[in-house]
PDB file of C-alpha atoms in Angstrom:
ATOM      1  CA  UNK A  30     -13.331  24.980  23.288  1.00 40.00           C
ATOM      2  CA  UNK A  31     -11.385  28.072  22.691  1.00 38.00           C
ATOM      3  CA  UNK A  32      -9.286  29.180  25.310  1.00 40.00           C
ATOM      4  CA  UNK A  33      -5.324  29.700  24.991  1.00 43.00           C
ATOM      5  CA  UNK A  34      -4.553  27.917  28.301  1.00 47.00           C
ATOM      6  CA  UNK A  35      -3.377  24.432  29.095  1.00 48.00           C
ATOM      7  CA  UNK A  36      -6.040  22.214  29.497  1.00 53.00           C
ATOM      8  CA  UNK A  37      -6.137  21.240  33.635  1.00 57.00           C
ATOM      9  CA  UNK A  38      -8.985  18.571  33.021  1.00 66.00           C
ATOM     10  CA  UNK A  39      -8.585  14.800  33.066  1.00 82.00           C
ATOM     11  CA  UNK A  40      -6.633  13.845  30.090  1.00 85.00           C
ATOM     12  CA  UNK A  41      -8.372  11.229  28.869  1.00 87.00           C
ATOM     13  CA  UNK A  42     -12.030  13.254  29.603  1.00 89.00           C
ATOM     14  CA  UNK A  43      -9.982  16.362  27.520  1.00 91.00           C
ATOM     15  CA  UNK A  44      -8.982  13.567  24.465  1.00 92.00           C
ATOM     16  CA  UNK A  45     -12.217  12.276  24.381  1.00 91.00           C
ATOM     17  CA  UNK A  46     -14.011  15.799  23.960  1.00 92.00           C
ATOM     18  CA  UNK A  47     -11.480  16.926  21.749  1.00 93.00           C
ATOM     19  CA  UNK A  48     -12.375  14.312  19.183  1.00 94.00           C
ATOM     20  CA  UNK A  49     -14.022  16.147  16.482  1.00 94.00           C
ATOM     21  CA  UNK A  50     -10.860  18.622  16.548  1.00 95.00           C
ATOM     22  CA  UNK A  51      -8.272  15.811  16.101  1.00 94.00           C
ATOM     23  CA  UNK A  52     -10.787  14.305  13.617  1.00 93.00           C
ATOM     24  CA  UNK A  53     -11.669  17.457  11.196  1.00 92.00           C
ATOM     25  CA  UNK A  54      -7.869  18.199  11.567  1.00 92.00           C
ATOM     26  CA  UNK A  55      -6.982  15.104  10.180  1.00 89.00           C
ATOM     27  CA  UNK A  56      -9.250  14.854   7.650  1.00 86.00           C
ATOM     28  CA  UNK A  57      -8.936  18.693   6.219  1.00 84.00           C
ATOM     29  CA  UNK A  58      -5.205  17.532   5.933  1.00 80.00           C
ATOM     30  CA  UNK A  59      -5.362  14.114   4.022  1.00 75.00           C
ATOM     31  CA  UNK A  60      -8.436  15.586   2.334  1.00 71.00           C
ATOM     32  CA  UNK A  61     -10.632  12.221   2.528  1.00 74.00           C
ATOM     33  CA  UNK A  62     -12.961  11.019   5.059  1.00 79.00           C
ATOM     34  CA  UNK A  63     -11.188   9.379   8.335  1.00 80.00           C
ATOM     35  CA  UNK A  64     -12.328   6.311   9.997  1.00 79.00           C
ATOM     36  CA  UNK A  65     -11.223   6.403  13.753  1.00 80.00           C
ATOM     37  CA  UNK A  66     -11.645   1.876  14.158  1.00 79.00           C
ATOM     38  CA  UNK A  67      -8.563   1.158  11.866  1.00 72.00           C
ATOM     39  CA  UNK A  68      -7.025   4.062  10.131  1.00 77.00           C
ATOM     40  CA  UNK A  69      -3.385   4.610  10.608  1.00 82.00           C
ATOM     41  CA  UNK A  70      -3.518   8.294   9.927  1.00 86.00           C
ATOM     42  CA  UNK A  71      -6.250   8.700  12.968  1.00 90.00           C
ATOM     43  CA  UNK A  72      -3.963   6.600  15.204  1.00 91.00           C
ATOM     44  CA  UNK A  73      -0.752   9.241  14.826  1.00 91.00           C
ATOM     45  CA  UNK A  74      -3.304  12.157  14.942  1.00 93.00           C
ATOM     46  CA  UNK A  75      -4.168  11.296  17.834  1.00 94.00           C
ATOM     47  CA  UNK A  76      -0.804  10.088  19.428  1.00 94.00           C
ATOM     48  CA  UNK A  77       0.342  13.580  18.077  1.00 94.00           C
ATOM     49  CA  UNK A  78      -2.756  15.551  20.218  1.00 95.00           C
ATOM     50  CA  UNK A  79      -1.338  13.719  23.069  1.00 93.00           C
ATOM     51  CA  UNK A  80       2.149  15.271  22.185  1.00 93.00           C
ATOM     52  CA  UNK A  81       0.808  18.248  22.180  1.00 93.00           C
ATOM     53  CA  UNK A  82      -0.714  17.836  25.649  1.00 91.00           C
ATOM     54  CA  UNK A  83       2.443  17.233  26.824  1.00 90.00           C
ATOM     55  CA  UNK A  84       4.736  19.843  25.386  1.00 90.00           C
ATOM     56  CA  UNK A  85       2.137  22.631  25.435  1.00 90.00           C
ATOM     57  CA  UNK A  86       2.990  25.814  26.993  1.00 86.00           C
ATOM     58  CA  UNK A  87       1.452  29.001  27.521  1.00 84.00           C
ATOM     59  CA  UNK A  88       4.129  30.775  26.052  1.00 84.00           C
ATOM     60  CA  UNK A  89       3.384  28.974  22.311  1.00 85.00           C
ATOM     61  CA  UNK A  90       0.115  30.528  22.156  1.00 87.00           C
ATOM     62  CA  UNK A  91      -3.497  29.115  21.087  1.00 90.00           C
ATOM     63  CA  UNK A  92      -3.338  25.518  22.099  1.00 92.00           C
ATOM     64  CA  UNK A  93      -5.745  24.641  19.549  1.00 94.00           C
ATOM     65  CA  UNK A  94      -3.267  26.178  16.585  1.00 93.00           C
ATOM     66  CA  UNK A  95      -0.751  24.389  18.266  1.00 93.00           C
ATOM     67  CA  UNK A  96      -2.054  21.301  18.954  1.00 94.00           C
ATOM     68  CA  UNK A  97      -3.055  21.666  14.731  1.00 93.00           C
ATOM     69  CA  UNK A  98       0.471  22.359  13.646  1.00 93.00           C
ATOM     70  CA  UNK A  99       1.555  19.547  15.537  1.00 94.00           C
ATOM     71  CA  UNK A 100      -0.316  16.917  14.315  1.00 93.00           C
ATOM     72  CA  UNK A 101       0.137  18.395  10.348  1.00 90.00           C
ATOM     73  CA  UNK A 102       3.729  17.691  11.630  1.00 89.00           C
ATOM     74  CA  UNK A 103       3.652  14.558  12.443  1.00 89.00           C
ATOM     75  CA  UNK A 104       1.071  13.396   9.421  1.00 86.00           C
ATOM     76  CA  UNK A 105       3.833  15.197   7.202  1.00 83.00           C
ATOM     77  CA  UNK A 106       6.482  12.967   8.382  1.00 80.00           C
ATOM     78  CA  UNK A 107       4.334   9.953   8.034  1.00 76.00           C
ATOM     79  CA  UNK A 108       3.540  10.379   3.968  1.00 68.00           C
ATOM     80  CA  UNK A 109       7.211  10.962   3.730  1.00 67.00           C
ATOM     81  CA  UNK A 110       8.221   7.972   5.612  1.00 68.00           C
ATOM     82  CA  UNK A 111       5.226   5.911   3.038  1.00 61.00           C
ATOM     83  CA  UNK A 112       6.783   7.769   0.130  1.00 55.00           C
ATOM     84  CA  UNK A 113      10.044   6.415   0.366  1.00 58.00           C
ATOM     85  CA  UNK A 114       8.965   2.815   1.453  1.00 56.00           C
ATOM     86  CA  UNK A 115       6.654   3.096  -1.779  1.00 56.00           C
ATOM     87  CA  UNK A 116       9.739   4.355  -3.758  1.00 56.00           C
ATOM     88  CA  UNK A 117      11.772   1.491  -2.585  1.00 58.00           C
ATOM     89  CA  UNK A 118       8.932  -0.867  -3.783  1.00 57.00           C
ATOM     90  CA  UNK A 119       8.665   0.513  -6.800  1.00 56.00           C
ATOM     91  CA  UNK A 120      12.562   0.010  -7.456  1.00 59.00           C
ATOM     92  CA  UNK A 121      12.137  -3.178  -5.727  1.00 58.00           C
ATOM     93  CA  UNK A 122       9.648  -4.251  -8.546  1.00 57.00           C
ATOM     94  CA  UNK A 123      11.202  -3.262 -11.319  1.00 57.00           C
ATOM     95  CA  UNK A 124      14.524  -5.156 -10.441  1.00 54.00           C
ATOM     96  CA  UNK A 125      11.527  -7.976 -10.282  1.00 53.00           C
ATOM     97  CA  UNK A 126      11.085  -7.871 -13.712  1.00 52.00           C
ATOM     98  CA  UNK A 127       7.682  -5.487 -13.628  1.00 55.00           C
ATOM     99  CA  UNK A 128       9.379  -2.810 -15.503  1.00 51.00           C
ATOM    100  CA  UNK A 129       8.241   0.390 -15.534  1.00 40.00           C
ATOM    101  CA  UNK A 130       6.406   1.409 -19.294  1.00 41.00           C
ATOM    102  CA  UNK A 131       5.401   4.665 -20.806  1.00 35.00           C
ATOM    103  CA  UNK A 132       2.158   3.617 -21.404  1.00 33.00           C
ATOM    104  CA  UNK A 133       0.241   7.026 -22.226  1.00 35.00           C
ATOM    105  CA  UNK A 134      -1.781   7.147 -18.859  1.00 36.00           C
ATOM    106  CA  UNK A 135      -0.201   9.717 -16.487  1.00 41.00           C
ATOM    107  CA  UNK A 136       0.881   8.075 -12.941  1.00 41.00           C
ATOM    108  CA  UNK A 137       2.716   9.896 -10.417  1.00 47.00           C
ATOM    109  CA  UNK A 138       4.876   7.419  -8.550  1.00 43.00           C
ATOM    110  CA  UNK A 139       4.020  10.222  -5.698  1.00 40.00           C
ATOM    111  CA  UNK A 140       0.897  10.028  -5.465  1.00 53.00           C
ATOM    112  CA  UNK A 141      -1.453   8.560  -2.576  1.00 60.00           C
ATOM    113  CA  UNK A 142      -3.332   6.406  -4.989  1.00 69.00           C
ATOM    114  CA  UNK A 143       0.044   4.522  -6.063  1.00 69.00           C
ATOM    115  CA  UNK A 144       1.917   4.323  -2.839  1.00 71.00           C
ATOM    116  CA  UNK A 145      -1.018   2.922  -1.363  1.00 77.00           C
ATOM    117  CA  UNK A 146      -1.036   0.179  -4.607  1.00 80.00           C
ATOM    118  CA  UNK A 147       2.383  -1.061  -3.614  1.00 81.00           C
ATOM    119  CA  UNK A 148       2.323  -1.095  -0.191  1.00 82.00           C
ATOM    120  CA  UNK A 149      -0.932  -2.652  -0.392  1.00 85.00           C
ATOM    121  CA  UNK A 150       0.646  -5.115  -3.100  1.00 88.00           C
ATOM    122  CA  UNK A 151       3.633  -5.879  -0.587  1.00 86.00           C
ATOM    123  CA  UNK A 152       1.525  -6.692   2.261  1.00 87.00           C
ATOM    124  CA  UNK A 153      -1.016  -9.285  -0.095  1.00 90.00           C
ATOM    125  CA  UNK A 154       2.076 -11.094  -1.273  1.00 92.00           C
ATOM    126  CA  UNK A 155       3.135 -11.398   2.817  1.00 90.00           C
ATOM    127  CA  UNK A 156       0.535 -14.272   3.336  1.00 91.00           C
ATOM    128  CA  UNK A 157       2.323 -16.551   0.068  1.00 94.00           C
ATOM    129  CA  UNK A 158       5.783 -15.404   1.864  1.00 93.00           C
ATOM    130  CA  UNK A 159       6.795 -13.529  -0.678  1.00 92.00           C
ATOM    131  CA  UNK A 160       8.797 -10.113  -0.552  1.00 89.00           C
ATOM    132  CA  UNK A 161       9.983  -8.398  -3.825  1.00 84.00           C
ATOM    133  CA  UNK A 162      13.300  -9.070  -3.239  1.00 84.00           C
ATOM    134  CA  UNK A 163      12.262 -12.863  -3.468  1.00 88.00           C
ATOM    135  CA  UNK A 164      10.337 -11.395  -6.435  1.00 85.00           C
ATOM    136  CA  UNK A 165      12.999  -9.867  -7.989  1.00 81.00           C
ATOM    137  CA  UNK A 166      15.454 -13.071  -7.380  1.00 84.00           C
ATOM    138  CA  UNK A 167      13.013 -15.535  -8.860  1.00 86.00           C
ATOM    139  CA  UNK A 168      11.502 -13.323 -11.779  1.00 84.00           C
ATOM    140  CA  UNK A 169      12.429 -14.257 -15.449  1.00 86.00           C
ATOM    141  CA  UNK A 170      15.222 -12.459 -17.089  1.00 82.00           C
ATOM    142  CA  UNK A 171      14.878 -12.647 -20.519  1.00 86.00           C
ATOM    143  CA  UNK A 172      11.331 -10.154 -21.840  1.00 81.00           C
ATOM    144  CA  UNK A 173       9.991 -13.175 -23.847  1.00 86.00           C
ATOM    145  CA  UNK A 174       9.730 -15.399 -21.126  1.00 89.00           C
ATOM    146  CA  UNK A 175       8.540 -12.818 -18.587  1.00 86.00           C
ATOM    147  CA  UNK A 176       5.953 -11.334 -20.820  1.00 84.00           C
ATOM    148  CA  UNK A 177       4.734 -14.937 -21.209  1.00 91.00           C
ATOM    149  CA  UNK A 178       4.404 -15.287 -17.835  1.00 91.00           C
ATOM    150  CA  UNK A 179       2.279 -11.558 -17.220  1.00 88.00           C
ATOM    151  CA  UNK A 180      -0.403 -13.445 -19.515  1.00 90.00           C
ATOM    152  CA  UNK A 181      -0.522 -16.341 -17.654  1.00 94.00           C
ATOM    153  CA  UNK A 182      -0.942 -14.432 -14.444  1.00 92.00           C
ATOM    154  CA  UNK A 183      -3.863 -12.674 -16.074  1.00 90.00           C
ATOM    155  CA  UNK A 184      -5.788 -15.882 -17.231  1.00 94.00           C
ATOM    156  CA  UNK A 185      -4.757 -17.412 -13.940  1.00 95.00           C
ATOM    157  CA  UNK A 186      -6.426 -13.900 -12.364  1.00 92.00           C
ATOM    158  CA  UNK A 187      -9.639 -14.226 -14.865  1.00 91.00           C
ATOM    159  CA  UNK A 188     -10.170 -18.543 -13.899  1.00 93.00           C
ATOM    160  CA  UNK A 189     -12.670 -18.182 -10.524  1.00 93.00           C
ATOM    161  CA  UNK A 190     -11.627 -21.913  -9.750  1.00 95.00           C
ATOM    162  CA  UNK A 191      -7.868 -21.300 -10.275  1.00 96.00           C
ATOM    163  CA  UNK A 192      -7.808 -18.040  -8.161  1.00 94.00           C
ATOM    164  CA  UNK A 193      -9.453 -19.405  -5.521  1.00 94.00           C
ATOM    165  CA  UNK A 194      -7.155 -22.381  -5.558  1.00 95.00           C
ATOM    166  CA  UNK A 195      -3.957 -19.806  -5.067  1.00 95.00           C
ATOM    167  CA  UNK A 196      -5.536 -18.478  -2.071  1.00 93.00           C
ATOM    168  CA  UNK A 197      -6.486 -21.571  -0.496  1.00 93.00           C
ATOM    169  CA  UNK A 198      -3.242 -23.808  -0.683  1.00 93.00           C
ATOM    170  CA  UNK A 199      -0.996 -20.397  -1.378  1.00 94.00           C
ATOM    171  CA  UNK A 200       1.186 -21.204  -3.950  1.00 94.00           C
ATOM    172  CA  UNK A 201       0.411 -21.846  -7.935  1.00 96.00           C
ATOM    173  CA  UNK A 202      -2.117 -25.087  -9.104  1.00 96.00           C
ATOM    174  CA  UNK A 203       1.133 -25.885 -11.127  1.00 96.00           C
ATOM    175  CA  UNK A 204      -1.324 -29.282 -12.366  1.00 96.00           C
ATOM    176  CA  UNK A 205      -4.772 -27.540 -13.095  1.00 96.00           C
ATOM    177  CA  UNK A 206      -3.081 -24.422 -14.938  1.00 96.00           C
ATOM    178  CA  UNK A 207      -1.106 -26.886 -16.910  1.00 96.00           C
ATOM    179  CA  UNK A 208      -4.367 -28.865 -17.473  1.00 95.00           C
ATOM    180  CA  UNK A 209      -6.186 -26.052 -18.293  1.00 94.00           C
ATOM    181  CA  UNK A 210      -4.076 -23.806 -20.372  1.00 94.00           C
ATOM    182  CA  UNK A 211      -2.084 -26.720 -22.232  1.00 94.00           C
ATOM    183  CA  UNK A 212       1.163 -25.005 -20.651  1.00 94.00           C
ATOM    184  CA  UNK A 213       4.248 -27.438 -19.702  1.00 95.00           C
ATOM    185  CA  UNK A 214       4.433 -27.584 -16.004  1.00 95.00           C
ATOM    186  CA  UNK A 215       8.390 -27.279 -16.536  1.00 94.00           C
ATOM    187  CA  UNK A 216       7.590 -23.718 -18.287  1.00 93.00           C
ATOM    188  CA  UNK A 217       5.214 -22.826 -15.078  1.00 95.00           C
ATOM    189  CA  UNK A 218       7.650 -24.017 -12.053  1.00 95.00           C
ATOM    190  CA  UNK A 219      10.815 -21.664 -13.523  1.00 93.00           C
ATOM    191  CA  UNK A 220       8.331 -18.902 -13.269  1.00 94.00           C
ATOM    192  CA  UNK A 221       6.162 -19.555 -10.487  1.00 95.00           C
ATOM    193  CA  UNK A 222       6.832 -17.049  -7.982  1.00 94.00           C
ATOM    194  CA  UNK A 223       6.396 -14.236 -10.955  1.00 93.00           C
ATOM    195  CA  UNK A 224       3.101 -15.801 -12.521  1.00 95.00           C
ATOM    196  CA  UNK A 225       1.540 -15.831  -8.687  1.00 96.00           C
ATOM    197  CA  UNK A 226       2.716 -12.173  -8.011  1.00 93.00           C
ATOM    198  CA  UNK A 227       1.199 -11.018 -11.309  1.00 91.00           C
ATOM    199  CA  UNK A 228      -1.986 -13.475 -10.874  1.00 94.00           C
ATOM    200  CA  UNK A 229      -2.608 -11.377  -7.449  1.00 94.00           C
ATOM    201  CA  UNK A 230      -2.070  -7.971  -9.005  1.00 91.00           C
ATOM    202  CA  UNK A 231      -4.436  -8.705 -11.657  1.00 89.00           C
ATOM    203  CA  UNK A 232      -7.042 -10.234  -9.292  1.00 90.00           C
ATOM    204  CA  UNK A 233      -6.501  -7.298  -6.762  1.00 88.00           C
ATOM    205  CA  UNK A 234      -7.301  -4.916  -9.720  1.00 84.00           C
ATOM    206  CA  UNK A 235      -3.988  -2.328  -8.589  1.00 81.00           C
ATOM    207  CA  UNK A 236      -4.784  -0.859 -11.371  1.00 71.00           C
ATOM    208  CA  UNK A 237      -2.498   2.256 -11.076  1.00 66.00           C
ATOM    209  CA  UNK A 238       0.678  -1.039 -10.764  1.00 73.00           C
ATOM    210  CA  UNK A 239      -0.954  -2.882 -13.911  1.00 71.00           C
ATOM    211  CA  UNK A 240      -1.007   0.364 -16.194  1.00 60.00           C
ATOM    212  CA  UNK A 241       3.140   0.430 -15.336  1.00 54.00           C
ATOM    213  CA  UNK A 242       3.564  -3.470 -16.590  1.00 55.00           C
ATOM    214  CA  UNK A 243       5.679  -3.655 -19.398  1.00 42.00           C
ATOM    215  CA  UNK A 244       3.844  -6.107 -22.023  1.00 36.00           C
ATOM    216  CA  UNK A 245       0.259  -6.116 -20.370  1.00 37.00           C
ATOM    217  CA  UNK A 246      -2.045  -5.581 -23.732  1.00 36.00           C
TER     218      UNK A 246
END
């Protein structure tokens, strides 16, 4: 498929063919293998083809190259729109009492690996209905009693039995922790919201989030 015209054959029929264009275009772009059943990128590659379709004219040359710089376009604008949600988050965390820490391991906030920690973070804490602003309202204030509560959320994390328990009835075993750890249940409900959060991080291994932790040993 090389010609500079339009295409004039069903649309659908041209899509379809076109596949392995909109596919290697996508992935030479975001430089990783793409999976066309559930990956976002794929989708707005391939709504952006369809754009291209539509707005094509002789007059803007190849319609290959320009069917390419249109969907680099629209990927662009996509990671842009992610960056900013993910530095949001990040904000949105700190305020939540996960402060950031120079911990000697280099993490761009920027890059793919992070952004796709926190949004991936936010989404996880969706099904206990927690946002970070909820995070960031009921997280301790004082560094004592928040650091206490990052090393519960660990050894909550690390406990097979008390994981599984947060995901089954989604909220915190207040009871068996208590049980378990000799920790005052009074101690555990002014922090609950903040040892959950941090159990899930921990159990969900975010591991470019955890490095940023201030007091995780």
């Amino acid at each position: 498929m090389s010609f500079n015209k339009a295409p004039t054959m069903d649309r659908n029929d041209f899509i379809e063919q076109s596949m392995p264009f909109i596919i290697k275009t996508t992935s030479s772009f975001l430089g990783r293998y793409v999976c066309t059943d559930n990956d976002e990128e794929f989708s707005i590659a391939l709504i952006a083809f369809n754009e291209a379709i539509e707005k094509y004219n002789e007059n803007r040359g190849n319609f290959w190259a320009f069917a390419k710089l249109v969907i680099e376009s629209r990927l662009k604008n996509n990671l842009r729109k992610n960056a900013r949600i993910a530095d949001s988050s990040l904000e949105e965390l700190t305020e939540g009492g996960m402060q950031i820490k120079d911990v000697g391991v280099t993490v761009d906030k920027t890059t793919s690996d992070l952004r796709d920690e926190i949004l991936a973070f936010k989404k996880e804490l969706e099904q206990f209905d927690i946002t970070f602003e909820i995070l960031a309202e009921k997280s301790p204030k004082h560094k004592d009693t928040r650091d206490r509560a990052i090393r519960i959320g660990y050894r909550v994390s690390d406990d097979g039995v008390l994981i599984e328990k947060v995901y089954e009835k989604k909220r915190l075993p207040i009871r068996d922790i208590s049980r378990k750890f000799e920790i005052t249940e009074k101690i555990l409900k002014r922090s609950k919201v903040f040892i959950l959060s941090t159990a899930v991080l921990f159990f969900k291994k975010y591991t470019n989030l955890i490095v940023w932790i201030k007091g995780v040993k």
